[in-house]
Amino acid sequence: MISQKMETELNKQLNEELFSSYLYLSMCAYFEDKNLEGMAQWMRMQAEEENLHAMKFFDYIIRVGGRVKLEAIKKPKFSWKSPKAAFEDALAHEKHITGRINFLVDLAYSEKDHATATFLNWFVDEQVEEEDTVTKIVESFKLIGNDPSGLFLLDRELSQRNAAGDTQN
Ligand code: OFO
């Protein structure tokens, strides 16, 4: 059984993960509009992966005897000033999520809730990978600068991502 406070915070995180999915789906739509199909594909897969993250929290809350309480999902941004800006936003968002996961781990330890701390370990590792993947994409944008052929090649590279759960670019 988890504490009331932990239940509330895990429900908040469930909402954060659903928002992550919504945000990346919005980025997918932005890239589709720009005819950058590889980036759109990458974001579509990212959105699916975030849904899986949300369901991990959903299932865990139930498994430990808590109550899932769904809240409204915040409206995501709709447009970005450039493809690079969208990925920079994605990186900033992942850093925010890392902060949330770290907060949850701290809370679990302060409550001596070892089961939840163990459950959260997967997310600690996942955040290292997520930040690393998106950082590399942002770095690629910096190398490309204003070169359209570089953008074309990066779009093609990102189109290779084809399975939810695969965070490689
Ligand atoms: Fe992007 O890792 Fe979940 O939110």
JSON list of C-alpha atoms and ligand atoms in Angstrom, two decimals:
[
{"chain": "A", "resi": 1, "resn": "MET", "atom": "CA", "xyz": [0.00, 0.00, 0.00]},
{"chain": "A", "resi": 2, "resn": "ILE", "atom": "CA", "xyz": [1.29, 3.44, -0.84]},
{"chain": "A", "resi": 3, "resn": "SER", "atom": "CA", "xyz": [0.77, 6.64, 1.12]},
{"chain": "A", "resi": 4, "resn": "GLN", "atom": "CA", "xyz": [-1.86, 9.19, 0.13]},
{"chain": "A", "resi": 5, "resn": "LYS", "atom": "CA", "xyz": [0.88, 11.64, -0.80]},
{"chain": "A", "resi": 6, "resn": "MET", "atom": "CA", "xyz": [2.65, 9.10, -2.98]},
{"chain": "A", "resi": 7, "resn": "GLU", "atom": "CA", "xyz": [-0.64, 8.16, -4.65]},
{"chain": "A", "resi": 8, "resn": "THR", "atom": "CA", "xyz": [-1.26, 11.84, -5.45]},
{"chain": "A", "resi": 9, "resn": "GLU", "atom": "CA", "xyz": [2.24, 12.33, -6.87]},
{"chain": "A", "resi": 10, "resn": "LEU", "atom": "CA", "xyz": [2.11, 9.13, -8.95]},
{"chain": "A", "resi": 11, "resn": "ASN", "atom": "CA", "xyz": [-1.24, 10.26, -10.37]},
{"chain": "A", "resi": 12, "resn": "LYS", "atom": "CA", "xyz": [0.37, 13.61, -11.19]},
{"chain": "A", "resi": 13, "resn": "GLN", "atom": "CA", "xyz": [3.15, 11.78, -12.99]},
{"chain": "A", "resi": 14, "resn": "LEU", "atom": "CA", "xyz": [0.62, 9.71, -14.92]},
{"chain": "A", "resi": 15, "resn": "ASN", "atom": "CA", "xyz": [-0.82, 13.02, -16.13]},
{"chain": "A", "resi": 16, "resn": "GLU", "atom": "CA", "xyz": [2.68, 14.33, -16.97]},
{"chain": "A", "resi": 17, "resn": "GLU", "atom": "CA", "xyz": [3.35, 11.25, -19.11]},
{"chain": "A", "resi": 18, "resn": "LEU", "atom": "CA", "xyz": [0.03, 11.66, -20.92]},
{"chain": "A", "resi": 19, "resn": "PHE", "atom": "CA", "xyz": [0.93, 15.30, -21.52]},
{"chain": "A", "resi": 20, "resn": "SER", "atom": "CA", "xyz": [4.34, 14.17, -22.86]},
{"chain": "A", "resi": 21, "resn": "SER", "atom": "CA", "xyz": [2.51, 11.98, -25.36]},
{"chain": "A", "resi": 22, "resn": "TYR", "atom": "CA", "xyz": [0.20, 14.85, -26.31]},
{"chain": "A", "resi": 23, "resn": "LEU", "atom": "CA", "xyz": [3.13, 17.25, -26.72]},
{"chain": "A", "resi": 24, "resn": "TYR", "atom": "CA", "xyz": [5.01, 14.89, -29.03]},
{"chain": "A", "resi": 25, "resn": "LEU", "atom": "CA", "xyz": [1.87, 14.18, -31.00]},
{"chain": "A", "resi": 26, "resn": "SER", "atom": "CA", "xyz": [1.52, 17.95, -31.48]},
{"chain": "A", "resi": 27, "resn": "MET", "atom": "CA", "xyz": [5.14, 18.09, -32.66]},
{"chain": "A", "resi": 28, "resn": "CYS", "atom": "CA", "xyz": [4.36, 15.19, -35.02]},
{"chain": "A", "resi": 29, "resn": "ALA", "atom": "CA", "xyz": [1.52, 17.23, -36.54]},
{"chain": "A", "resi": 30, "resn": "TYR", "atom": "CA", "xyz": [3.86, 20.24, -36.88]},
{"chain": "A", "resi": 31, "resn": "PHE", "atom": "CA", "xyz": [6.45, 18.17, -38.76]},
{"chain": "A", "resi": 32, "resn": "GLU", "atom": "CA", "xyz": [3.77, 16.58, -40.95]},
{"chain": "A", "resi": 33, "resn": "ASP", "atom": "CA", "xyz": [2.70, 20.12, -41.87]},
{"chain": "A", "resi": 34, "resn": "LYS", "atom": "CA", "xyz": [6.30, 20.97, -42.80]},
{"chain": "A", "resi": 35, "resn": "ASN", "atom": "CA", "xyz": [6.61, 17.79, -44.92]},
{"chain": "A", "resi": 36, "resn": "LEU", "atom": "CA", "xyz": [9.40, 16.56, -42.68]},
{"chain": "A", "resi": 37, "resn": "GLU", "atom": "CA", "xyz": [8.09, 13.02, -42.57]},
{"chain": "A", "resi": 38, "resn": "GLY", "atom": "CA", "xyz": [11.06, 11.45, -40.83]},
{"chain": "A", "resi": 39, "resn": "MET", "atom": "CA", "xyz": [10.82, 13.89, -37.92]},
{"chain": "A", "resi": 40, "resn": "ALA", "atom": "CA", "xyz": [7.05, 13.38, -37.85]},
{"chain": "A", "resi": 41, "resn": "GLN", "atom": "CA", "xyz": [7.61, 9.61, -37.67]},
{"chain": "A", "resi": 42, "resn": "TRP", "atom": "CA", "xyz": [10.13, 10.02, -34.86]},
{"chain": "A", "resi": 43, "resn": "MET", "atom": "CA", "xyz": [7.67, 12.15, -32.86]},
{"chain": "A", "resi": 44, "resn": "ARG", "atom": "CA", "xyz": [4.81, 9.73, -33.56]},
{"chain": "A", "resi": 45, "resn": "MET", "atom": "CA", "xyz": [6.89, 6.89, -32.07]},
{"chain": "A", "resi": 46, "resn": "GLN", "atom": "CA", "xyz": [7.89, 9.12, -29.16]},
{"chain": "A", "resi": 47, "resn": "ALA", "atom": "CA", "xyz": [4.22, 9.88, -28.46]},
{"chain": "A", "resi": 48, "resn": "GLU", "atom": "CA", "xyz": [3.45, 6.15, -28.42]},
{"chain": "A", "resi": 49, "resn": "GLU", "atom": "CA", "xyz": [6.35, 5.50, -26.08]},
{"chain": "A", "resi": 50, "resn": "GLU", "atom": "CA", "xyz": [5.08, 8.17, -23.66]},
{"chain": "A", "resi": 51, "resn": "ASN", "atom": "CA", "xyz": [1.73, 6.43, -23.61]},
{"chain": "A", "resi": 52, "resn": "LEU", "atom": "CA", "xyz": [3.53, 3.27, -22.51]},
{"chain": "A", "resi": 53, "resn": "HIS", "atom": "CA", "xyz": [5.19, 5.29, -19.73]},
{"chain": "A", "resi": 54, "resn": "ALA", "atom": "CA", "xyz": [1.78, 6.56, -18.64]},
{"chain": "A", "resi": 55, "resn": "MET", "atom": "CA", "xyz": [0.42, 3.01, -18.54]},
{"chain": "A", "resi": 56, "resn": "LYS", "atom": "CA", "xyz": [3.32, 1.88, -16.38]},
{"chain": "A", "resi": 57, "resn": "PHE", "atom": "CA", "xyz": [2.21, 4.44, -13.76]},
{"chain": "A", "resi": 58, "resn": "PHE", "atom": "CA", "xyz": [-1.46, 3.51, -14.30]},
{"chain": "A", "resi": 59, "resn": "ASP", "atom": "CA", "xyz": [-0.76, -0.20, -13.69]},
{"chain": "A", "resi": 60, "resn": "TYR", "atom": "CA", "xyz": [1.61, 0.40, -10.77]},
{"chain": "A", "resi": 61, "resn": "ILE", "atom": "CA", "xyz": [-0.86, 2.59, -8.87]},
{"chain": "A", "resi": 62, "resn": "ILE", "atom": "CA", "xyz": [-3.48, -0.17, -9.17]},
{"chain": "A", "resi": 63, "resn": "ARG", "atom": "CA", "xyz": [-1.03, -2.95, -8.29]},
{"chain": "A", "resi": 64, "resn": "VAL", "atom": "CA", "xyz": [-0.10, -1.29, -4.99]},
{"chain": "A", "resi": 65, "resn": "GLY", "atom": "CA", "xyz": [-3.70, -0.71, -3.99]},
{"chain": "A", "resi": 66, "resn": "GLY", "atom": "CA", "xyz": [-3.94, 2.95, -4.97]},
{"chain": "A", "resi": 67, "resn": "ARG", "atom": "CA", "xyz": [-6.65, 4.69, -6.95]},
{"chain": "A", "resi": 68, "resn": "VAL", "atom": "CA", "xyz": [-6.02, 6.04, -10.44]},
{"chain": "A", "resi": 69, "resn": "LYS", "atom": "CA", "xyz": [-7.53, 9.51, -10.83]},
{"chain": "A", "resi": 70, "resn": "LEU", "atom": "CA", "xyz": [-7.33, 10.94, -14.32]},
{"chain": "A", "resi": 71, "resn": "GLU", "atom": "CA", "xyz": [-7.17, 14.70, -14.72]},
{"chain": "A", "resi": 72, "resn": "ALA", "atom": "CA", "xyz": [-7.50, 16.97, -17.75]},
{"chain": "A", "resi": 73, "resn": "ILE", "atom": "CA", "xyz": [-4.46, 16.99, -20.03]},
{"chain": "A", "resi": 74, "resn": "LYS", "atom": "CA", "xyz": [-2.95, 20.42, -20.65]},
{"chain": "A", "resi": 75, "resn": "LYS", "atom": "CA", "xyz": [-3.13, 21.82, -24.17]},
{"chain": "A", "resi": 76, "resn": "PRO", "atom": "CA", "xyz": [0.27, 21.43, -25.87]},
{"chain": "A", "resi": 77, "resn": "LYS", "atom": "CA", "xyz": [1.99, 24.03, -28.02]},
{"chain": "A", "resi": 78, "resn": "PHE", "atom": "CA", "xyz": [0.85, 23.95, -31.61]},
{"chain": "A", "resi": 79, "resn": "SER", "atom": "CA", "xyz": [3.71, 25.50, -33.57]},
{"chain": "A", "resi": 80, "resn": "TRP", "atom": "CA", "xyz": [7.45, 26.15, -33.32]},
{"chain": "A", "resi": 81, "resn": "LYS", "atom": "CA", "xyz": [9.68, 28.71, -35.01]},
{"chain": "A", "resi": 82, "resn": "SER", "atom": "CA", "xyz": [11.85, 25.98, -36.57]},
{"chain": "A", "resi": 83, "resn": "PRO", "atom": "CA", "xyz": [12.35, 22.18, -36.50]},
{"chain": "A", "resi": 84, "resn": "LYS", "atom": "CA", "xyz": [15.38, 22.78, -34.28]},
{"chain": "A", "resi": 85, "resn": "ALA", "atom": "CA", "xyz": [13.24, 24.78, -31.83]},
{"chain": "A", "resi": 86, "resn": "ALA", "atom": "CA", "xyz": [10.79, 21.88, -31.57]},
{"chain": "A", "resi": 87, "resn": "PHE", "atom": "CA", "xyz": [13.56, 19.44, -30.63]},
{"chain": "A", "resi": 88, "resn": "GLU", "atom": "CA", "xyz": [15.01, 21.99, -28.18]},
{"chain": "A", "resi": 89, "resn": "ASP", "atom": "CA", "xyz": [11.58, 22.11, -26.55]},
{"chain": "A", "resi": 90, "resn": "ALA", "atom": "CA", "xyz": [11.53, 18.32, -26.46]},
{"chain": "A", "resi": 91, "resn": "LEU", "atom": "CA", "xyz": [14.88, 18.36, -24.66]},
{"chain": "A", "resi": 92, "resn": "ALA", "atom": "CA", "xyz": [13.69, 20.98, -22.16]},
{"chain": "A", "resi": 93, "resn": "HIS", "atom": "CA", "xyz": [10.59, 18.87, -21.55]},
{"chain": "A", "resi": 94, "resn": "GLU", "atom": "CA", "xyz": [12.64, 15.72, -20.94]},
{"chain": "A", "resi": 95, "resn": "LYS", "atom": "CA", "xyz": [14.78, 17.63, -18.43]},
{"chain": "A", "resi": 96, "resn": "HIS", "atom": "CA", "xyz": [11.59, 18.67, -16.66]},
{"chain": "A", "resi": 97, "resn": "ILE", "atom": "CA", "xyz": [10.47, 15.02, -16.56]},
{"chain": "A", "resi": 98, "resn": "THR", "atom": "CA", "xyz": [13.85, 13.97, -15.18]},
{"chain": "A", "resi": 99, "resn": "GLY", "atom": "CA", "xyz": [13.33, 16.50, -12.38]},
{"chain": "A", "resi": 100, "resn": "ARG", "atom": "CA", "xyz": [9.90, 15.02, -11.66]},
{"chain": "A", "resi": 101, "resn": "ILE", "atom": "CA", "xyz": [11.27, 11.46, -11.55]},
{"chain": "A", "resi": 102, "resn": "ASN", "atom": "CA", "xyz": [14.07, 12.53, -9.21]},
{"chain": "A", "resi": 103, "resn": "PHE", "atom": "CA", "xyz": [11.50, 14.22, -6.97]},
{"chain": "A", "resi": 104, "resn": "LEU", "atom": "CA", "xyz": [9.45, 10.99, -6.87]},
{"chain": "A", "resi": 105, "resn": "VAL", "atom": "CA", "xyz": [12.53, 8.91, -6.01]},
{"chain": "A", "resi": 106, "resn": "ASP", "atom": "CA", "xyz": [13.38, 11.34, -3.18]},
{"chain": "A", "resi": 107, "resn": "LEU", "atom": "CA", "xyz": [9.81, 11.09, -1.90]},
{"chain": "A", "resi": 108, "resn": "ALA", "atom": "CA", "xyz": [9.87, 7.27, -2.04]},
{"chain": "A", "resi": 109, "resn": "TYR", "atom": "CA", "xyz": [13.09, 7.18, 0.00]},
{"chain": "A", "resi": 110, "resn": "SER", "atom": "CA", "xyz": [11.82, 9.72, 2.50]},
{"chain": "A", "resi": 111, "resn": "GLU", "atom": "CA", "xyz": [8.75, 7.52, 3.05]},
{"chain": "A", "resi": 112, "resn": "LYS", "atom": "CA", "xyz": [10.86, 4.33, 3.15]},
{"chain": "A", "resi": 113, "resn": "ASP", "atom": "CA", "xyz": [8.70, 3.12, 0.24]},
{"chain": "A", "resi": 114, "resn": "HIS", "atom": "CA", "xyz": [11.21, 0.73, -1.30]},
{"chain": "A", "resi": 115, "resn": "ALA", "atom": "CA", "xyz": [8.72, -0.84, -3.72]},
{"chain": "A", "resi": 116, "resn": "THR", "atom": "CA", "xyz": [8.03, 2.52, -5.37]},
{"chain": "A", "resi": 117, "resn": "ALA", "atom": "CA", "xyz": [11.73, 3.42, -5.38]},
{"chain": "A", "resi": 118, "resn": "THR", "atom": "CA", "xyz": [12.44, 0.15, -7.23]},
{"chain": "A", "resi": 119, "resn": "PHE", "atom": "CA", "xyz": [9.58, 0.77, -9.65]},
{"chain": "A", "resi": 120, "resn": "LEU", "atom": "CA", "xyz": [11.00, 4.24, -10.38]},
{"chain": "A", "resi": 121, "resn": "ASN", "atom": "CA", "xyz": [14.48, 2.89, -11.15]},
{"chain": "A", "resi": 122, "resn": "TRP", "atom": "CA", "xyz": [13.37, 1.99, -14.67]},
{"chain": "A", "resi": 123, "resn": "PHE", "atom": "CA", "xyz": [12.39, 5.63, -15.22]},
{"chain": "A", "resi": 124, "resn": "VAL", "atom": "CA", "xyz": [15.71, 6.92, -13.87]},
{"chain": "A", "resi": 125, "resn": "ASP", "atom": "CA", "xyz": [17.52, 4.86, -16.53]},
{"chain": "A", "resi": 126, "resn": "GLU", "atom": "CA", "xyz": [14.97, 5.77, -19.18]},
{"chain": "A", "resi": 127, "resn": "GLN", "atom": "CA", "xyz": [15.48, 9.51, -18.57]},
{"chain": "A", "resi": 128, "resn": "VAL", "atom": "CA", "xyz": [19.24, 9.18, -19.08]},
{"chain": "A", "resi": 129, "resn": "GLU", "atom": "CA", "xyz": [18.53, 7.58, -22.44]},
{"chain": "A", "resi": 130, "resn": "GLU", "atom": "CA", "xyz": [15.81, 10.05, -23.43]},
{"chain": "A", "resi": 131, "resn": "GLU", "atom": "CA", "xyz": [17.93, 13.10, -22.66]},
{"chain": "A", "resi": 132, "resn": "ASP", "atom": "CA", "xyz": [20.93, 11.60, -24.45]},
{"chain": "A", "resi": 133, "resn": "THR", "atom": "CA", "xyz": [18.92, 10.77, -27.59]},
{"chain": "A", "resi": 134, "resn": "VAL", "atom": "CA", "xyz": [17.30, 14.20, -27.88]},
{"chain": "A", "resi": 135, "resn": "THR", "atom": "CA", "xyz": [20.57, 16.00, -27.04]},
{"chain": "A", "resi": 136, "resn": "LYS", "atom": "CA", "xyz": [22.24, 14.23, -29.98]},
{"chain": "A", "resi": 137, "resn": "ILE", "atom": "CA", "xyz": [19.46, 15.33, -32.32]},
{"chain": "A", "resi": 138, "resn": "VAL", "atom": "CA", "xyz": [19.76, 18.95, -31.10]},
{"chain": "A", "resi": 139, "resn": "GLU", "atom": "CA", "xyz": [23.54, 18.75, -31.66]},
{"chain": "A", "resi": 140, "resn": "SER", "atom": "CA", "xyz": [22.91, 17.51, -35.23]},
{"chain": "A", "resi": 141, "resn": "PHE", "atom": "CA", "xyz": [20.73, 20.57, -35.86]},
{"chain": "A", "resi": 142, "resn": "LYS", "atom": "CA", "xyz": [23.56, 22.80, -34.67]},
{"chain": "A", "resi": 143, "resn": "LEU", "atom": "CA", "xyz": [25.98, 21.16, -37.12]},
{"chain": "A", "resi": 144, "resn": "ILE", "atom": "CA", "xyz": [23.50, 21.48, -39.97]},
{"chain": "A", "resi": 145, "resn": "GLY", "atom": "CA", "xyz": [22.93, 25.22, -39.47]},
{"chain": "A", "resi": 146, "resn": "ASN", "atom": "CA", "xyz": [21.01, 26.49, -42.50]},
{"chain": "A", "resi": 147, "resn": "ASP", "atom": "CA", "xyz": [22.04, 23.73, -44.88]},
{"chain": "A", "resi": 148, "resn": "PRO", "atom": "CA", "xyz": [18.87, 22.25, -46.48]},
{"chain": "A", "resi": 149, "resn": "SER", "atom": "CA", "xyz": [20.65, 19.06, -47.56]},
{"chain": "A", "resi": 150, "resn": "GLY", "atom": "CA", "xyz": [21.68, 18.47, -43.94]},
{"chain": "A", "resi": 151, "resn": "LEU", "atom": "CA", "xyz": [18.06, 18.87, -42.87]},
{"chain": "A", "resi": 152, "resn": "PHE", "atom": "CA", "xyz": [17.03, 16.41, -45.56]},
{"chain": "A", "resi": 153, "resn": "LEU", "atom": "CA", "xyz": [19.56, 13.83, -44.37]},
{"chain": "A", "resi": 154, "resn": "LEU", "atom": "CA", "xyz": [18.61, 14.23, -40.71]},
{"chain": "A", "resi": 155, "resn": "ASP", "atom": "CA", "xyz": [14.95, 13.82, -41.62]},
{"chain": "A", "resi": 156, "resn": "ARG", "atom": "CA", "xyz": [15.80, 10.63, -43.45]},
{"chain": "A", "resi": 157, "resn": "GLU", "atom": "CA", "xyz": [17.82, 9.34, -40.51]},
{"chain": "A", "resi": 158, "resn": "LEU", "atom": "CA", "xyz": [15.01, 10.03, -38.03]},
{"chain": "A", "resi": 159, "resn": "SER", "atom": "CA", "xyz": [12.54, 8.18, -40.27]},
{"chain": "A", "resi": 160, "resn": "GLN", "atom": "CA", "xyz": [14.31, 4.94, -39.28]},
{"chain": "A", "resi": 161, "resn": "ARG", "atom": "CA", "xyz": [12.65, 4.93, -35.91]},
{"chain": "A", "resi": 162, "resn": "ASN", "atom": "CA", "xyz": [9.79, 2.52, -36.22]},
{"chain": "A", "resi": 163, "resn": "ALA", "atom": "CA", "xyz": [8.85, 0.90, -32.95]},
{"chain": "A", "resi": 164, "resn": "ALA", "atom": "CA", "xyz": [7.51, 2.33, -29.73]},
{"chain": "A", "resi": 165, "resn": "GLY", "atom": "CA", "xyz": [10.02, 1.59, -27.03]},
{"chain": "A", "resi": 166, "resn": "ASP", "atom": "CA", "xyz": [12.93, 2.05, -29.44]},
{"chain": "A", "resi": 167, "resn": "THR", "atom": "CA", "xyz": [14.47, 5.34, -28.41]},
{"chain": "A", "resi": 168, "resn": "GLN", "atom": "CA", "xyz": [17.33, 5.23, -30.89]},
{"chain": "A", "resi": 169, "resn": "ASN", "atom": "CA", "xyz": [17.26, 7.92, -33.51]},
{"chain": "B", "resi": 1, "resn": "OFO", "atom": "FE1", "xyz": [9.97, 11.21, -22.29]},
{"chain": "B", "resi": 1, "resn": "OFO", "atom": "O1", "xyz": [9.93, 10.08, -20.81]},
{"chain": "B", "resi": 1, "resn": "OFO", "atom": "FE2", "xyz": [8.22, 9.82, -20.21]},
{"chain": "B", "resi": 1, "resn": "OFO", "atom": "O2", "xyz": [7.75, 11.57, -20.07]}
]
